[in-house]
Amino acid sequence: DIQMTQSPSSLSASVGDRVTITCRASQSISTYLNWYQQKSGKAPKLLIFAVSSLQSGVPSRFSGSGSGTDFTLTISSLQPEDFATYFCQQSYTTPRTFGQGTKVEI
Amino acid sequence: QVQLQESGPGLVKPSETLSLTCTVSGGPISGYYWSWIRQPPGKGLEWIGYIYVSGRTDYHPSLKSRVTIAADTSKNQFSLKLSSVTAADTAVYYCARDLGGGDYWGQGTLVTVSS
């Protein structure tokens, strides 16, 4: 299985801050990397697919970059509704695997 | 707008079989991959497997011996069966469409394994 490792596991930030979350794959996954946002008690929501493509309806303050094994999710200016847990996922092969999550707290 | 809804028992006894159904509305299940994913309370996400409605399935190696995913195009549904469950299978179970990324998800259903 491809292991996905996120860092940090949690972070504290303020409204307006620029936030960066990293995700590392245990082997190259080309550009088959997705990011999800999950709020408490809700299903994950796809934010970004294929490293940097914004899912329809997702605000442009979210962006993604990277290739191969190292990837980044950036929130350019944190908003109150962005406090949540973020997961990366590889879709290069099966089994699909997820990072352990990064909790963004106030 | 595609919508997914999981249904099934919320409580399953140890050693029995967990059975869930995902009903898809707003679009056909044919032509897509459909996944089951679970999340133990307070933990991360685990992909269980998926089905392509032509009949192709793929399962997580750690669950492969206990999992069956099937589809019923006449009802626009797909299902999950997980046999010989233990407390470790207690989780919120989600169904989702897999286009590489999971663009549509159900709300999730909590299944507790307990006697």
CSV table of C-alpha atoms in Angstrom, one decimal:
chain,number,residue,atom,x,y,z
A,1,ASP,CA,0.0,0.0,0.0
A,2,ILE,CA,1.1,3.6,-0.6
A,3,GLN,CA,1.5,5.4,2.7
A,4,MET,CA,0.4,9.0,2.9
A,5,THR,CA,1.9,11.1,5.6
A,6,GLN,CA,0.5,14.6,6.5
A,7,SER,CA,2.1,17.3,8.5
A,8,PRO,CA,1.4,18.8,10.9
A,9,SER,CA,-1.3,16.7,12.5
A,10,SER,CA,-2.8,19.8,13.9
A,11,LEU,CA,-2.3,23.5,13.8
A,12,SER,CA,-3.6,26.7,15.4
A,13,ALA,CA,-4.3,29.7,13.3
A,14,SER,CA,-6.2,32.9,13.1
A,15,VAL,CA,-8.7,34.3,10.6
A,16,GLY,CA,-6.7,35.8,7.8
A,17,ASP,CA,-3.7,33.6,8.2
A,18,ARG,CA,-2.0,31.8,5.4
A,19,VAL,CA,-2.0,28.1,6.2
A,20,THR,CA,0.0,25.3,4.5
A,21,ILE,CA,-0.4,21.6,5.0
A,22,THR,CA,1.9,19.1,3.5
A,23,CYS,CA,1.4,15.5,2.3
A,24,ARG,CA,4.1,13.0,1.4
A,25,ALA,CA,3.6,9.7,-0.4
A,26,SER,CA,5.7,6.7,0.2
A,27,GLN,CA,6.3,6.4,-3.5
A,28,SER,CA,5.6,8.5,-6.6
A,29,ILE,CA,2.0,9.0,-7.3
A,30,SER,CA,2.5,11.4,-10.2
A,31,THR,CA,-0.3,13.9,-9.9
A,32,TYR,CA,-3.0,11.6,-8.5
A,33,LEU,CA,-3.4,13.5,-5.3
A,34,ASN,CA,-6.7,14.9,-3.8
A,35,TRP,CA,-7.5,17.0,-0.8
A,36,TYR,CA,-10.7,16.8,1.3
A,37,GLN,CA,-12.2,19.0,4.1
A,38,GLN,CA,-14.2,17.3,6.8
A,39,LYS,CA,-16.2,19.2,9.4
A,40,SER,CA,-17.3,17.5,12.6
A,41,GLY,CA,-20.1,14.9,12.0
A,42,LYS,CA,-20.1,15.5,8.2
A,43,ALA,CA,-18.8,13.6,5.2
A,44,PRO,CA,-15.6,14.7,3.7
A,45,LYS,CA,-15.9,17.2,0.9
A,46,LEU,CA,-13.6,17.2,-2.1
A,47,LEU,CA,-11.7,20.4,-2.4
A,48,ILE,CA,-8.9,19.7,-4.9
A,49,PHE,CA,-8.3,16.9,-7.3
A,50,ALA,CA,-5.3,16.0,-9.4
A,51,VAL,CA,-3.0,18.1,-7.2
A,52,SER,CA,-4.3,21.5,-8.2
A,53,SER,CA,-7.7,21.4,-9.8
A,54,LEU,CA,-10.3,23.1,-7.7
A,55,GLN,CA,-13.6,21.3,-7.3
A,56,SER,CA,-16.6,23.2,-8.5
A,57,GLY,CA,-17.8,25.7,-5.9
A,58,VAL,CA,-14.6,25.6,-3.8
A,59,PRO,CA,-13.3,29.1,-3.0
A,60,SER,CA,-10.2,30.2,-4.8
A,61,ARG,CA,-8.3,30.8,-1.5
A,62,PHE,CA,-7.7,27.0,-1.6
A,63,SER,CA,-4.8,25.9,-3.8
A,64,GLY,CA,-2.7,22.8,-4.2
A,65,SER,CA,0.7,22.1,-5.6
A,66,GLY,CA,3.3,19.4,-6.0
A,67,SER,CA,4.1,16.2,-7.9
A,68,GLY,CA,5.7,12.8,-7.4
A,69,THR,CA,5.8,12.4,-3.6
A,70,ASP,CA,5.5,15.8,-2.1
A,71,PHE,CA,2.3,17.9,-2.1
A,72,THR,CA,0.9,21.0,-0.5
A,73,LEU,CA,-2.5,22.4,0.3
A,74,THR,CA,-2.5,26.2,0.9
A,75,ILE,CA,-5.3,28.3,2.3
A,76,SER,CA,-4.3,31.9,1.4
A,77,SER,CA,-6.5,33.7,3.9
A,78,LEU,CA,-8.2,31.5,6.5
A,79,GLN,CA,-11.9,32.1,7.0
A,80,PRO,CA,-14.0,31.1,10.0
A,81,GLU,CA,-15.7,28.3,7.9
A,82,ASP,CA,-12.3,26.8,7.1
A,83,PHE,CA,-11.7,25.4,10.6
A,84,ALA,CA,-11.9,21.7,10.0
A,85,THR,CA,-9.8,18.6,9.4
A,86,TYR,CA,-8.1,18.2,6.0
A,87,PHE,CA,-7.1,14.9,4.4
A,88,CYS,CA,-5.0,14.1,1.4
A,89,GLN,CA,-5.7,10.9,-0.6
A,90,GLN,CA,-3.8,9.2,-3.4
A,91,SER,CA,-5.8,7.9,-6.4
A,92,TYR,CA,-2.8,6.6,-8.3
A,93,THR,CA,-3.6,3.0,-7.4
A,94,THR,CA,-5.7,0.8,-5.1
A,95,PRO,CA,-6.1,0.5,-2.3
A,96,ARG,CA,-6.8,4.2,-2.2
A,97,THR,CA,-5.1,5.6,0.9
A,98,PHE,CA,-5.5,8.7,3.0
A,99,GLY,CA,-3.3,10.8,5.1
A,100,GLN,CA,-4.0,10.8,8.8
A,101,GLY,CA,-5.5,14.3,8.7
A,102,THR,CA,-4.6,17.8,9.8
A,103,LYS,CA,-6.9,19.5,12.2
A,104,VAL,CA,-7.0,23.3,11.7
A,105,GLU,CA,-8.1,25.0,15.0
A,106,ILE,CA,-8.5,28.5,16.1
B,1,GLN,CA,-27.3,16.9,-8.6
B,2,VAL,CA,-26.1,13.4,-7.6
B,3,GLN,CA,-27.1,12.3,-4.1
B,4,LEU,CA,-26.1,9.2,-2.1
B,5,GLN,CA,-27.8,7.8,0.9
B,6,GLU,CA,-26.6,4.9,3.0
B,7,SER,CA,-29.0,2.6,4.8
B,8,GLY,CA,-28.8,-0.5,7.0
B,9,PRO,CA,-28.7,-1.6,10.6
B,10,GLY,CA,-26.8,0.6,13.0
B,11,LEU,CA,-26.0,-2.3,15.4
B,12,VAL,CA,-24.4,-5.6,14.4
B,13,LYS,CA,-23.4,-8.5,16.7
B,14,PRO,CA,-19.8,-9.7,16.7
B,15,SER,CA,-19.2,-12.5,14.2
B,16,GLU,CA,-22.2,-11.5,12.1
B,17,THR,CA,-22.4,-9.8,8.7
B,18,LEU,CA,-22.7,-6.1,8.3
B,19,SER,CA,-24.9,-5.2,5.3
B,20,LEU,CA,-25.3,-1.7,4.0
B,21,THR,CA,-26.9,-0.2,0.8
B,22,CYS,CA,-26.2,3.0,-0.9
B,23,THR,CA,-29.0,4.5,-3.0
B,24,VAL,CA,-27.9,6.9,-5.7
B,25,SER,CA,-30.3,9.5,-7.1
B,26,GLY,CA,-29.8,12.3,-9.7
B,27,GLY,CA,-27.7,10.1,-12.0
B,28,PRO,CA,-27.1,6.5,-13.1
B,29,ILE,CA,-24.6,4.3,-11.4
B,30,SER,CA,-23.6,2.8,-14.7
B,31,GLY,CA,-20.4,4.1,-16.1
B,32,TYR,CA,-18.8,5.1,-12.8
B,33,TYR,CA,-16.8,3.6,-9.9
B,34,TRP,CA,-18.6,3.5,-6.5
B,35,SER,CA,-16.7,3.2,-3.3
B,36,TRP,CA,-17.2,2.3,0.4
B,37,ILE,CA,-15.1,4.1,2.9
B,38,ARG,CA,-15.2,4.0,6.7
B,39,GLN,CA,-14.0,6.1,9.6
B,40,PRO,CA,-13.7,4.7,13.1
B,41,PRO,CA,-14.8,7.2,15.8
B,42,GLY,CA,-12.2,9.9,16.1
B,43,LYS,CA,-9.9,8.3,13.5
B,44,GLY,CA,-9.0,8.6,9.9
B,45,LEU,CA,-10.5,7.4,6.7
B,46,GLU,CA,-10.1,3.9,5.3
B,47,TRP,CA,-11.0,2.8,1.8
B,48,ILE,CA,-12.8,-0.5,1.8
B,49,GLY,CA,-13.3,-1.1,-1.9
B,50,TYR,CA,-15.1,-0.1,-5.0
B,51,ILE,CA,-17.2,-1.5,-7.9
B,52,TYR,CA,-17.5,-0.5,-11.5
B,53,VAL,CA,-20.9,-1.4,-12.6
B,54,SER,CA,-19.7,-3.7,-15.4
B,55,GLY,CA,-18.9,-6.0,-12.4
B,56,ARG,CA,-15.3,-5.2,-11.7
B,57,THR,CA,-14.5,-4.9,-8.0
B,58,ASP,CA,-11.4,-4.1,-6.0
B,59,TYR,CA,-11.0,-4.4,-2.3
B,60,HIS,CA,-8.6,-3.4,0.4
B,61,PRO,CA,-6.2,-6.3,0.9
B,62,SER,CA,-6.7,-6.3,4.6
B,63,LEU,CA,-10.5,-6.7,4.2
B,64,LYS,CA,-10.6,-8.7,1.0
B,65,SER,CA,-11.5,-12.0,2.6
B,66,ARG,CA,-14.5,-10.5,4.3
B,67,VAL,CA,-15.9,-8.0,1.8
B,68,THR,CA,-18.3,-8.1,-1.0
B,69,ILE,CA,-19.5,-5.1,-3.0
B,70,ALA,CA,-22.3,-5.5,-5.5
B,71,ALA,CA,-24.5,-3.3,-7.6
B,72,ASP,CA,-28.1,-3.4,-8.7
B,73,THR,CA,-28.6,-1.1,-11.7
B,74,SER,CA,-32.4,-1.6,-11.7
B,75,LYS,CA,-32.6,0.0,-8.3
B,76,ASN,CA,-29.6,2.4,-8.9
B,77,GLN,CA,-28.0,1.0,-5.7
B,78,PHE,CA,-24.8,-0.7,-4.6
B,79,SER,CA,-24.2,-2.6,-1.5
B,80,LEU,CA,-21.5,-3.6,1.0
B,81,LYS,CA,-21.3,-6.9,3.0
B,82,LEU,CA,-18.6,-7.3,5.6
B,83,SER,CA,-18.6,-10.7,7.3
B,84,SER,CA,-17.3,-11.9,10.7
B,85,VAL,CA,-17.3,-8.4,12.2
B,86,THR,CA,-15.6,-7.5,15.4
B,87,ALA,CA,-15.5,-4.3,17.5
B,88,ALA,CA,-12.7,-3.0,15.2
B,89,ASP,CA,-15.3,-2.7,12.4
B,90,THR,CA,-17.3,-0.1,14.4
B,91,ALA,CA,-17.2,3.0,12.2
B,92,VAL,CA,-19.1,5.5,10.2
B,93,TYR,CA,-19.5,4.0,6.8
B,94,TYR,CA,-19.7,6.2,3.8
B,95,CYS,CA,-20.5,5.5,0.2
B,96,ALA,CA,-19.0,7.7,-2.5
B,97,ARG,CA,-18.5,8.1,-6.2
B,98,ASP,CA,-14.9,7.6,-7.3
B,99,LEU,CA,-13.7,9.7,-10.2
B,100,GLY,CA,-10.1,9.5,-8.9
B,101,GLY,CA,-11.3,11.8,-6.2
B,102,GLY,CA,-14.6,11.2,-4.4
B,103,ASP,CA,-16.8,14.0,-5.7
B,104,TYR,CA,-20.1,12.8,-4.2
B,105,TRP,CA,-20.5,11.3,-0.8
B,106,GLY,CA,-23.4,10.0,1.3
B,107,GLN,CA,-23.9,11.5,4.8
B,108,GLY,CA,-22.5,8.4,6.4
B,109,THR,CA,-24.0,5.9,8.7
B,110,LEU,CA,-22.6,4.7,12.1
B,111,VAL,CA,-22.4,1.0,12.5
B,112,THR,CA,-21.6,-0.3,16.0
B,113,VAL,CA,-20.5,-3.9,16.5
B,114,SER,CA,-21.6,-5.0,19.9
B,115,SER,CA,-23.5,-7.9,21.5
